[in-house]
Amino acid sequence: MRKTIILKNDRFQKLHVIRLEFPYDFELKETVKGFPECKWYLKERVWAVPYTPTQVSELLQYFKEKKIWLDYSQIQKVDLPEKNPDLPVLNVFLQAEIQRFKEWLRNRRYSESTIKTYSEAVALFFRFLDNKLPSAITNEDLEVFNRDYIIRRKYSVSYQSQVINGVKLYFNILEERVLNPDIIKRPKQAKSLPNVLSREEIMNILQALTNLKHRFMLVLLYSCGLRRGELLNLQVMHVQHERGVILVKNGKGKKIGLCDFLRCYMVCIGNI
């Protein structure tokens, strides 16, 4: 039976959203969670994403690759207040350039979150420069944008890096020339020393759990460096008994990893 998600407009407080409604299905729920900015609204008991003019298209693109059908017949267009209304709207040529950039990123299998961040960054840069042709843009334009827009509006260091990296990638790939962001002195993000537990403290925490399943999950998370989603996506077929390892597929960066299954098991039963 084909899996189907029904899309509907809604509004939670002041936020326009698109609801994703479907009968409970664990694998489908995990797929929905993987879409950028999709979150579970506890009070409304529904998964939803913020409404944008292009959100339905992005949902269709994402779920098409997962072979999941979307029913968007109930979606209606919403007139949203424009972000950065003081900046001009992109002209037709630059809109096409942004679309071309998105297609290049998708073909290189960038995550939807990164595609959204980078394409919005480049669009913002073009709007700030009043639709200036990419071929006429210089390093000085990037400096002015950084100083008079990002810094003046007190955006975070991480946002500053995302925007500049997106602009740099666009010019390197689609314009085939280097726009050098190194001329911009970007502040380093503050790094604090981590709180470190001793080996004995870690073992005490693990052995305090009486539920073996819960203990094993924590051991896998800690000893193998798994992320929550990687742990939840593990299946019996991923356990390779003859090698004593667990195969972790599609980790961060599309990497495949191995976990020492036997060692994790010995920790759980208290023999290590």
PDB file of C-alpha atoms in Angstrom:
ATOM      1  CA  MET A   1       0.000   0.000   0.000  1.00  0.00           C
ATOM      2  CA  ARG A   2       1.353   3.405  -0.985  1.00  0.00           C
ATOM      3  CA  LYS A   3       2.217   5.672   1.937  1.00  0.00           C
ATOM      4  CA  THR A   4       0.463   9.042   1.733  1.00  0.00           C
ATOM      5  CA  ILE A   5       0.835  12.301   3.665  1.00  0.00           C
ATOM      6  CA  ILE A   6      -1.923  14.916   3.562  1.00  0.00           C
ATOM      7  CA  LEU A   7      -0.779  18.557   3.590  1.00  0.00           C
ATOM      8  CA  LYS A   8      -2.980  21.253   5.130  1.00  0.00           C
ATOM      9  CA  ASN A   9      -2.639  24.926   6.005  1.00  0.00           C
ATOM     10  CA  ASP A  10      -2.736  25.921   9.653  1.00  0.00           C
ATOM     11  CA  ARG A  11      -1.582  28.667  11.967  1.00  0.00           C
ATOM     12  CA  PHE A  12      -0.009  28.124  15.375  1.00  0.00           C
ATOM     13  CA  GLN A  13      -0.044  31.407  17.283  1.00  0.00           C
ATOM     14  CA  LYS A  14       1.440  33.828  14.700  1.00  0.00           C
ATOM     15  CA  LEU A  15       3.232  31.203  12.627  1.00  0.00           C
ATOM     16  CA  HIS A  16       1.748  29.975   9.346  1.00  0.00           C
ATOM     17  CA  VAL A  17       2.526  26.280   8.943  1.00  0.00           C
ATOM     18  CA  ILE A  18       1.839  23.292   6.727  1.00  0.00           C
ATOM     19  CA  ARG A  19       0.517  20.276   8.610  1.00  0.00           C
ATOM     20  CA  LEU A  20       1.728  16.813   7.624  1.00  0.00           C
ATOM     21  CA  GLU A  21      -1.035  14.363   8.506  1.00  0.00           C
ATOM     22  CA  PHE A  22      -0.655  10.579   8.223  1.00  0.00           C
ATOM     23  CA  PRO A  23      -1.591   7.404  10.140  1.00  0.00           C
ATOM     24  CA  TYR A  24       1.090   6.380  12.620  1.00  0.00           C
ATOM     25  CA  ASP A  25       3.959   4.594  10.933  1.00  0.00           C
ATOM     26  CA  PHE A  26       7.390   4.517  12.581  1.00  0.00           C
ATOM     27  CA  GLU A  27       9.446   4.583   9.376  1.00  0.00           C
ATOM     28  CA  LEU A  28       7.263   7.311   7.889  1.00  0.00           C
ATOM     29  CA  LYS A  29       7.571   9.361  11.070  1.00  0.00           C
ATOM     30  CA  GLU A  30      11.376   9.078  10.952  1.00  0.00           C
ATOM     31  CA  THR A  31      11.351  10.218   7.315  1.00  0.00           C
ATOM     32  CA  VAL A  32       9.154  13.209   8.184  1.00  0.00           C
ATOM     33  CA  LYS A  33      11.517  14.140  11.028  1.00  0.00           C
ATOM     34  CA  GLY A  34      14.361  14.303   8.530  1.00  0.00           C
ATOM     35  CA  PHE A  35      12.827  17.186   6.591  1.00  0.00           C
ATOM     36  CA  PRO A  36      14.469  20.540   7.510  1.00  0.00           C
ATOM     37  CA  GLU A  37      12.553  22.581  10.121  1.00  0.00           C
ATOM     38  CA  CYS A  38       9.885  19.890  10.532  1.00  0.00           C
ATOM     39  CA  LYS A  39       8.891  19.562  14.180  1.00  0.00           C
ATOM     40  CA  TRP A  40       6.312  17.887  16.376  1.00  0.00           C
ATOM     41  CA  TYR A  41       3.797  20.303  17.901  1.00  0.00           C
ATOM     42  CA  LEU A  42       2.762  18.612  21.119  1.00  0.00           C
ATOM     43  CA  LYS A  43      -0.332  20.707  21.835  1.00  0.00           C
ATOM     44  CA  GLU A  44      -1.744  20.225  18.319  1.00  0.00           C
ATOM     45  CA  ARG A  45      -0.359  16.660  18.093  1.00  0.00           C
ATOM     46  CA  VAL A  46       0.843  17.059  14.531  1.00  0.00           C
ATOM     47  CA  TRP A  47       4.042  17.341  12.507  1.00  0.00           C
ATOM     48  CA  ALA A  48       4.357  20.662  10.705  1.00  0.00           C
ATOM     49  CA  VAL A  49       6.782  22.887   8.815  1.00  0.00           C
ATOM     50  CA  PRO A  50       6.775  26.686   8.496  1.00  0.00           C
ATOM     51  CA  TYR A  51       4.832  27.909   5.463  1.00  0.00           C
ATOM     52  CA  THR A  52       6.853  29.501   2.673  1.00  0.00           C
ATOM     53  CA  PRO A  53       5.926  30.098  -0.984  1.00  0.00           C
ATOM     54  CA  THR A  54       8.302  27.304  -2.047  1.00  0.00           C
ATOM     55  CA  GLN A  55       7.697  24.890   0.815  1.00  0.00           C
ATOM     56  CA  VAL A  56       5.283  22.602  -1.060  1.00  0.00           C
ATOM     57  CA  SER A  57       7.773  22.228  -3.922  1.00  0.00           C
ATOM     58  CA  GLU A  58      10.543  21.404  -1.474  1.00  0.00           C
ATOM     59  CA  LEU A  59       8.323  18.866   0.295  1.00  0.00           C
ATOM     60  CA  LEU A  60       7.477  17.245  -3.041  1.00  0.00           C
ATOM     61  CA  GLN A  61      11.151  17.029  -3.972  1.00  0.00           C
ATOM     62  CA  TYR A  62      12.111  15.511  -0.612  1.00  0.00           C
ATOM     63  CA  PHE A  63       9.349  12.901  -0.419  1.00  0.00           C
ATOM     64  CA  LYS A  64       9.564  11.988  -4.105  1.00  0.00           C
ATOM     65  CA  GLU A  65      13.042  10.613  -3.434  1.00  0.00           C
ATOM     66  CA  LYS A  66      11.573   8.581  -0.544  1.00  0.00           C
ATOM     67  CA  LYS A  67       8.755   7.238  -2.774  1.00  0.00           C
ATOM     68  CA  ILE A  68       6.074   8.782  -0.537  1.00  0.00           C
ATOM     69  CA  TRP A  69       2.934  10.341  -2.028  1.00  0.00           C
ATOM     70  CA  LEU A  70       1.836  13.851  -0.971  1.00  0.00           C
ATOM     71  CA  ASP A  71      -1.763  15.049  -1.203  1.00  0.00           C
ATOM     72  CA  TYR A  72      -1.499  18.849  -1.369  1.00  0.00           C
ATOM     73  CA  SER A  73      -4.970  19.499  -2.809  1.00  0.00           C
ATOM     74  CA  GLN A  74      -6.038  21.377   0.351  1.00  0.00           C
ATOM     75  CA  ILE A  75      -3.070  23.762   0.410  1.00  0.00           C
ATOM     76  CA  GLN A  76      -3.914  27.410  -0.197  1.00  0.00           C
ATOM     77  CA  LYS A  77      -1.536  30.262  -0.948  1.00  0.00           C
ATOM     78  CA  VAL A  78      -0.790  32.507   2.030  1.00  0.00           C
ATOM     79  CA  ASP A  79       0.349  36.119   1.675  1.00  0.00           C
ATOM     80  CA  LEU A  80       3.231  36.464   4.105  1.00  0.00           C
ATOM     81  CA  PRO A  81       4.893  39.708   5.184  1.00  0.00           C
ATOM     82  CA  GLU A  82       8.108  39.915   3.200  1.00  0.00           C
ATOM     83  CA  LYS A  83      11.424  39.280   4.933  1.00  0.00           C
ATOM     84  CA  ASN A  84      13.795  42.221   4.678  1.00  0.00           C
ATOM     85  CA  PRO A  85      11.171  44.486   3.068  1.00  0.00           C
ATOM     86  CA  ASP A  86      13.747  47.253   2.749  1.00  0.00           C
ATOM     87  CA  LEU A  87      15.587  45.233   0.087  1.00  0.00           C
ATOM     88  CA  PRO A  88      14.441  45.013  -3.551  1.00  0.00           C
ATOM     89  CA  VAL A  89      12.834  41.862  -4.917  1.00  0.00           C
ATOM     90  CA  LEU A  90      15.058  39.609  -7.027  1.00  0.00           C
ATOM     91  CA  ASN A  91      14.701  40.120 -10.762  1.00  0.00           C
ATOM     92  CA  VAL A  92      13.804  37.222 -13.076  1.00  0.00           C
ATOM     93  CA  PHE A  93      17.399  36.532 -14.111  1.00  0.00           C
ATOM     94  CA  LEU A  94      18.669  36.229 -10.541  1.00  0.00           C
ATOM     95  CA  GLN A  95      15.683  34.099  -9.527  1.00  0.00           C
ATOM     96  CA  ALA A  96      16.736  31.695 -12.278  1.00  0.00           C
ATOM     97  CA  GLU A  97      20.314  31.805 -10.982  1.00  0.00           C
ATOM     98  CA  ILE A  98      19.146  30.840  -7.486  1.00  0.00           C
ATOM     99  CA  GLN A  99      17.155  27.948  -8.949  1.00  0.00           C
ATOM    100  CA  ARG A 100      20.210  26.831 -10.929  1.00  0.00           C
ATOM    101  CA  PHE A 101      22.277  26.948  -7.729  1.00  0.00           C
ATOM    102  CA  LYS A 102      19.685  24.821  -5.900  1.00  0.00           C
ATOM    103  CA  GLU A 103      19.722  22.232  -8.684  1.00  0.00           C
ATOM    104  CA  TRP A 104      23.513  22.037  -8.559  1.00  0.00           C
ATOM    105  CA  LEU A 105      23.433  21.509  -4.783  1.00  0.00           C
ATOM    106  CA  ARG A 106      20.767  18.791  -5.092  1.00  0.00           C
ATOM    107  CA  ASN A 107      22.735  17.019  -7.811  1.00  0.00           C
ATOM    108  CA  ARG A 108      25.713  16.952  -5.439  1.00  0.00           C
ATOM    109  CA  ARG A 109      23.416  15.474  -2.746  1.00  0.00           C
ATOM    110  CA  TYR A 110      23.671  18.350  -0.289  1.00  0.00           C
ATOM    111  CA  SER A 111      21.099  18.123   2.504  1.00  0.00           C
ATOM    112  CA  GLU A 112      17.857  20.068   2.054  1.00  0.00           C
ATOM    113  CA  SER A 113      18.770  22.146   5.096  1.00  0.00           C
ATOM    114  CA  THR A 114      22.081  23.214   3.523  1.00  0.00           C
ATOM    115  CA  ILE A 115      20.397  23.892   0.172  1.00  0.00           C
ATOM    116  CA  LYS A 116      17.867  26.167   1.864  1.00  0.00           C
ATOM    117  CA  THR A 117      20.522  28.007   3.882  1.00  0.00           C
ATOM    118  CA  TYR A 118      22.915  28.576   0.972  1.00  0.00           C
ATOM    119  CA  SER A 119      20.273  29.560  -1.592  1.00  0.00           C
ATOM    120  CA  GLU A 120      18.655  32.048   0.799  1.00  0.00           C
ATOM    121  CA  ALA A 121      22.099  33.471   1.592  1.00  0.00           C
ATOM    122  CA  VAL A 122      22.930  34.068  -2.078  1.00  0.00           C
ATOM    123  CA  ALA A 123      19.478  35.561  -2.727  1.00  0.00           C
ATOM    124  CA  LEU A 124      19.938  37.945   0.208  1.00  0.00           C
ATOM    125  CA  PHE A 125      23.363  38.968  -1.111  1.00  0.00           C
ATOM    126  CA  PHE A 126      21.943  39.758  -4.560  1.00  0.00           C
ATOM    127  CA  ARG A 127      19.056  41.735  -3.073  1.00  0.00           C
ATOM    128  CA  PHE A 128      21.420  43.772  -0.916  1.00  0.00           C
ATOM    129  CA  LEU A 129      23.397  44.648  -4.044  1.00  0.00           C
ATOM    130  CA  ASP A 130      20.207  45.830  -5.783  1.00  0.00           C
ATOM    131  CA  ASN A 131      20.161  43.003  -8.357  1.00  0.00           C
ATOM    132  CA  LYS A 132      23.703  43.675  -9.519  1.00  0.00           C
ATOM    133  CA  LEU A 133      24.865  41.232 -12.193  1.00  0.00           C
ATOM    134  CA  PRO A 134      27.015  38.421 -10.730  1.00  0.00           C
ATOM    135  CA  SER A 135      29.718  39.103 -13.327  1.00  0.00           C
ATOM    136  CA  ALA A 136      30.097  42.656 -11.971  1.00  0.00           C
ATOM    137  CA  ILE A 137      30.291  41.704  -8.271  1.00  0.00           C
ATOM    138  CA  THR A 138      33.668  42.118  -6.554  1.00  0.00           C
ATOM    139  CA  ASN A 139      35.329  41.328  -3.233  1.00  0.00           C
ATOM    140  CA  GLU A 140      34.549  44.882  -2.159  1.00  0.00           C
ATOM    141  CA  ASP A 141      30.826  44.160  -2.547  1.00  0.00           C
ATOM    142  CA  LEU A 142      31.194  41.195  -0.198  1.00  0.00           C
ATOM    143  CA  GLU A 143      33.011  43.372   2.339  1.00  0.00           C
ATOM    144  CA  VAL A 144      30.274  46.011   2.215  1.00  0.00           C
ATOM    145  CA  PHE A 145      27.560  43.359   2.579  1.00  0.00           C
ATOM    146  CA  ASN A 146      29.306  41.873   5.602  1.00  0.00           C
ATOM    147  CA  ARG A 147      29.866  45.250   7.258  1.00  0.00           C
ATOM    148  CA  ASP A 148      26.658  47.104   6.428  1.00  0.00           C
ATOM    149  CA  TYR A 149      24.172  44.243   6.589  1.00  0.00           C
ATOM    150  CA  ILE A 150      25.352  41.272   8.660  1.00  0.00           C
ATOM    151  CA  ILE A 151      27.361  43.108  11.309  1.00  0.00           C
ATOM    152  CA  ARG A 152      25.122  46.178  11.483  1.00  0.00           C
ATOM    153  CA  ARG A 153      22.084  43.953  12.127  1.00  0.00           C
ATOM    154  CA  LYS A 154      24.049  41.992  14.741  1.00  0.00           C
ATOM    155  CA  TYR A 155      23.565  38.568  13.191  1.00  0.00           C
ATOM    156  CA  SER A 156      25.367  35.668  14.872  1.00  0.00           C
ATOM    157  CA  VAL A 157      28.857  34.495  13.943  1.00  0.00           C
ATOM    158  CA  SER A 158      27.472  31.147  12.743  1.00  0.00           C
ATOM    159  CA  TYR A 159      24.936  32.899  10.485  1.00  0.00           C
ATOM    160  CA  GLN A 160      27.689  35.133   9.122  1.00  0.00           C
ATOM    161  CA  SER A 161      29.776  32.075   8.220  1.00  0.00           C
ATOM    162  CA  GLN A 162      26.819  30.302   6.596  1.00  0.00           C
ATOM    163  CA  VAL A 163      26.002  33.297   4.408  1.00  0.00           C
ATOM    164  CA  ILE A 164      29.583  33.907   3.318  1.00  0.00           C
ATOM    165  CA  ASN A 165      30.201  30.205   2.632  1.00  0.00           C
ATOM    166  CA  GLY A 166      27.056  30.051   0.490  1.00  0.00           C
ATOM    167  CA  VAL A 167      28.085  33.105  -1.543  1.00  0.00           C
ATOM    168  CA  LYS A 168      31.612  31.749  -1.958  1.00  0.00           C
ATOM    169  CA  LEU A 169      30.327  28.385  -3.229  1.00  0.00           C
ATOM    170  CA  TYR A 170      27.975  30.022  -5.748  1.00  0.00           C
ATOM    171  CA  PHE A 171      30.752  32.083  -7.303  1.00  0.00           C
ATOM    172  CA  ASN A 172      33.257  29.216  -7.302  1.00  0.00           C
ATOM    173  CA  ILE A 173      30.884  26.822  -9.055  1.00  0.00           C
ATOM    174  CA  LEU A 174      28.429  28.779 -11.207  1.00  0.00           C
ATOM    175  CA  GLU A 175      30.503  31.860 -11.972  1.00  0.00           C
ATOM    176  CA  GLU A 176      33.764  29.888 -12.132  1.00  0.00           C
ATOM    177  CA  ARG A 177      35.722  32.576 -10.368  1.00  0.00           C
ATOM    178  CA  VAL A 178      36.853  33.128  -6.811  1.00  0.00           C
ATOM    179  CA  LEU A 179      35.171  35.625  -4.548  1.00  0.00           C
ATOM    180  CA  ASN A 180      37.622  35.642  -1.666  1.00  0.00           C
ATOM    181  CA  PRO A 181      35.940  35.701   1.770  1.00  0.00           C
ATOM    182  CA  ASP A 182      39.325  35.561   3.512  1.00  0.00           C
ATOM    183  CA  ILE A 183      39.565  39.339   3.222  1.00  0.00           C
ATOM    184  CA  ILE A 184      36.787  39.500   5.819  1.00  0.00           C
ATOM    185  CA  LYS A 185      38.007  39.142   9.374  1.00  0.00           C
ATOM    186  CA  ARG A 186      35.446  36.791  10.844  1.00  0.00           C
ATOM    187  CA  PRO A 187      35.448  36.363  14.616  1.00  0.00           C
ATOM    188  CA  LYS A 188      36.035  32.890  15.970  1.00  0.00           C
ATOM    189  CA  GLN A 189      33.222  31.283  17.896  1.00  0.00           C
ATOM    190  CA  ALA A 190      33.863  30.929  21.592  1.00  0.00           C
ATOM    191  CA  LYS A 191      34.865  27.443  22.673  1.00  0.00           C
ATOM    192  CA  SER A 192      34.477  26.300  26.242  1.00  0.00           C
ATOM    193  CA  LEU A 193      36.182  23.319  27.823  1.00  0.00           C
ATOM    194  CA  PRO A 194      33.873  20.290  27.982  1.00  0.00           C
ATOM    195  CA  ASN A 195      32.759  18.791  31.257  1.00  0.00           C
ATOM    196  CA  VAL A 196      34.471  15.406  31.360  1.00  0.00           C
ATOM    197  CA  LEU A 197      33.293  12.424  33.387  1.00  0.00           C
ATOM    198  CA  SER A 198      35.763   9.867  34.642  1.00  0.00           C
ATOM    199  CA  ARG A 199      35.588   6.250  33.484  1.00  0.00           C
ATOM    200  CA  GLU A 200      34.248   5.229  36.896  1.00  0.00           C
ATOM    201  CA  GLU A 201      31.495   7.873  36.786  1.00  0.00           C
ATOM    202  CA  ILE A 202      30.417   6.743  33.331  1.00  0.00           C
ATOM    203  CA  MET A 203      30.275   3.109  34.424  1.00  0.00           C
ATOM    204  CA  ASN A 204      28.235   4.068  37.502  1.00  0.00           C
ATOM    205  CA  ILE A 205      25.696   5.861  35.304  1.00  0.00           C
ATOM    206  CA  LEU A 206      25.398   2.911  32.932  1.00  0.00           C
ATOM    207  CA  GLN A 207      25.190   0.271  35.649  1.00  0.00           C
ATOM    208  CA  ALA A 208      22.491   2.283  37.444  1.00  0.00           C
ATOM    209  CA  LEU A 209      20.077   1.419  34.627  1.00  0.00           C
ATOM    210  CA  THR A 210      18.253  -1.814  35.375  1.00  0.00           C
ATOM    211  CA  ASN A 211      16.611  -2.035  31.947  1.00  0.00           C
ATOM    212  CA  LEU A 212      19.140  -3.826  29.728  1.00  0.00           C
ATOM    213  CA  LYS A 213      17.692  -2.350  26.532  1.00  0.00           C
ATOM    214  CA  HIS A 214      18.035   1.206  27.829  1.00  0.00           C
ATOM    215  CA  ARG A 215      21.546   0.505  29.070  1.00  0.00           C
ATOM    216  CA  PHE A 216      22.578  -0.923  25.701  1.00  0.00           C
ATOM    217  CA  MET A 217      21.186   2.131  23.900  1.00  0.00           C
ATOM    218  CA  LEU A 218      23.211   4.484  26.098  1.00  0.00           C
ATOM    219  CA  VAL A 219      26.345   2.382  25.663  1.00  0.00           C
ATOM    220  CA  LEU A 220      25.957   2.546  21.877  1.00  0.00           C
ATOM    221  CA  LEU A 221      25.388   6.299  21.959  1.00  0.00           C
ATOM    222  CA  TYR A 222      28.406   6.931  24.159  1.00  0.00           C
ATOM    223  CA  SER A 223      30.983   4.376  23.053  1.00  0.00           C
ATOM    224  CA  CYS A 224      30.294   4.548  19.309  1.00  0.00           C
ATOM    225  CA  GLY A 225      29.530   8.260  19.076  1.00  0.00           C
ATOM    226  CA  LEU A 226      26.144   7.617  17.502  1.00  0.00           C
ATOM    227  CA  ARG A 227      23.571  10.336  17.033  1.00  0.00           C
ATOM    228  CA  ARG A 228      20.018   9.837  18.199  1.00  0.00           C
ATOM    229  CA  GLY A 229      18.666   9.329  14.682  1.00  0.00           C
ATOM    230  CA  GLU A 230      21.399   6.807  13.830  1.00  0.00           C
ATOM    231  CA  LEU A 231      20.537   4.798  16.937  1.00  0.00           C
ATOM    232  CA  LEU A 232      16.801   4.826  16.232  1.00  0.00           C
ATOM    233  CA  ASN A 233      17.370   3.722  12.634  1.00  0.00           C
ATOM    234  CA  LEU A 234      19.334   0.598  13.617  1.00  0.00           C
ATOM    235  CA  GLN A 235      17.741  -2.690  12.572  1.00  0.00           C
ATOM    236  CA  VAL A 236      18.507  -6.345  13.278  1.00  0.00           C
ATOM    237  CA  MET A 237      19.993  -6.707   9.775  1.00  0.00           C
ATOM    238  CA  HIS A 238      22.682  -4.172  10.733  1.00  0.00           C
ATOM    239  CA  VAL A 239      24.129  -6.521  13.385  1.00  0.00           C
ATOM    240  CA  GLN A 240      26.941  -8.584  11.856  1.00  0.00           C
ATOM    241  CA  HIS A 241      27.391 -11.379  14.394  1.00  0.00           C
ATOM    242  CA  GLU A 242      30.261 -13.086  12.602  1.00  0.00           C
ATOM    243  CA  ARG A 243      32.343  -9.895  12.784  1.00  0.00           C
ATOM    244  CA  GLY A 244      31.044  -8.737  16.144  1.00  0.00           C
ATOM    245  CA  VAL A 245      30.085  -5.307  14.827  1.00  0.00           C
ATOM    246  CA  ILE A 246      27.045  -3.148  14.093  1.00  0.00           C
ATOM    247  CA  LEU A 247      26.931  -1.432  10.700  1.00  0.00           C
ATOM    248  CA  VAL A 248      25.789   2.207  10.877  1.00  0.00           C
ATOM    249  CA  LYS A 249      24.580   3.434   7.475  1.00  0.00           C
ATOM    250  CA  ASN A 250      23.862   6.977   6.313  1.00  0.00           C
ATOM    251  CA  GLY A 251      25.556   8.685   9.225  1.00  0.00           C
ATOM    252  CA  LYS A 252      26.504  12.340   9.131  1.00  0.00           C
ATOM    253  CA  GLY A 253      28.140  13.126   5.822  1.00  0.00           C
ATOM    254  CA  LYS A 254      26.586   9.964   4.281  1.00  0.00           C
ATOM    255  CA  LYS A 255      29.308   7.900   5.982  1.00  0.00           C
ATOM    256  CA  ILE A 256      29.169   4.236   6.958  1.00  0.00           C
ATOM    257  CA  GLY A 257      30.556   3.325  10.380  1.00  0.00           C
ATOM    258  CA  LEU A 258      31.189   0.233  12.475  1.00  0.00           C
ATOM    259  CA  CYS A 259      30.417  -0.202  16.173  1.00  0.00           C
ATOM    260  CA  ASP A 260      32.080  -2.808  18.370  1.00  0.00           C
ATOM    261  CA  PHE A 261      28.976  -4.834  19.186  1.00  0.00           C
ATOM    262  CA  LEU A 262      30.691  -7.381  21.445  1.00  0.00           C
ATOM    263  CA  ARG A 263      32.386  -4.753  23.584  1.00  0.00           C
ATOM    264  CA  CYS A 264      29.117  -2.827  23.989  1.00  0.00           C
ATOM    265  CA  TYR A 265      27.356  -6.035  24.980  1.00  0.00           C
ATOM    266  CA  MET A 266      30.023  -6.884  27.576  1.00  0.00           C
ATOM    267  CA  VAL A 267      29.689  -3.412  29.100  1.00  0.00           C
ATOM    268  CA  CYS A 268      25.932  -3.899  29.355  1.00  0.00           C
ATOM    269  CA  ILE A 269      26.107  -7.214  31.181  1.00  0.00           C
ATOM    270  CA  GLY A 270      28.755  -5.848  33.533  1.00  0.00           C
ATOM    271  CA  ASN A 271      31.797  -7.875  32.464  1.00  0.00           C
ATOM    272  CA  ILE A 272      33.909  -4.825  31.618  1.00  0.00           C
TER     273      ILE A 272
END
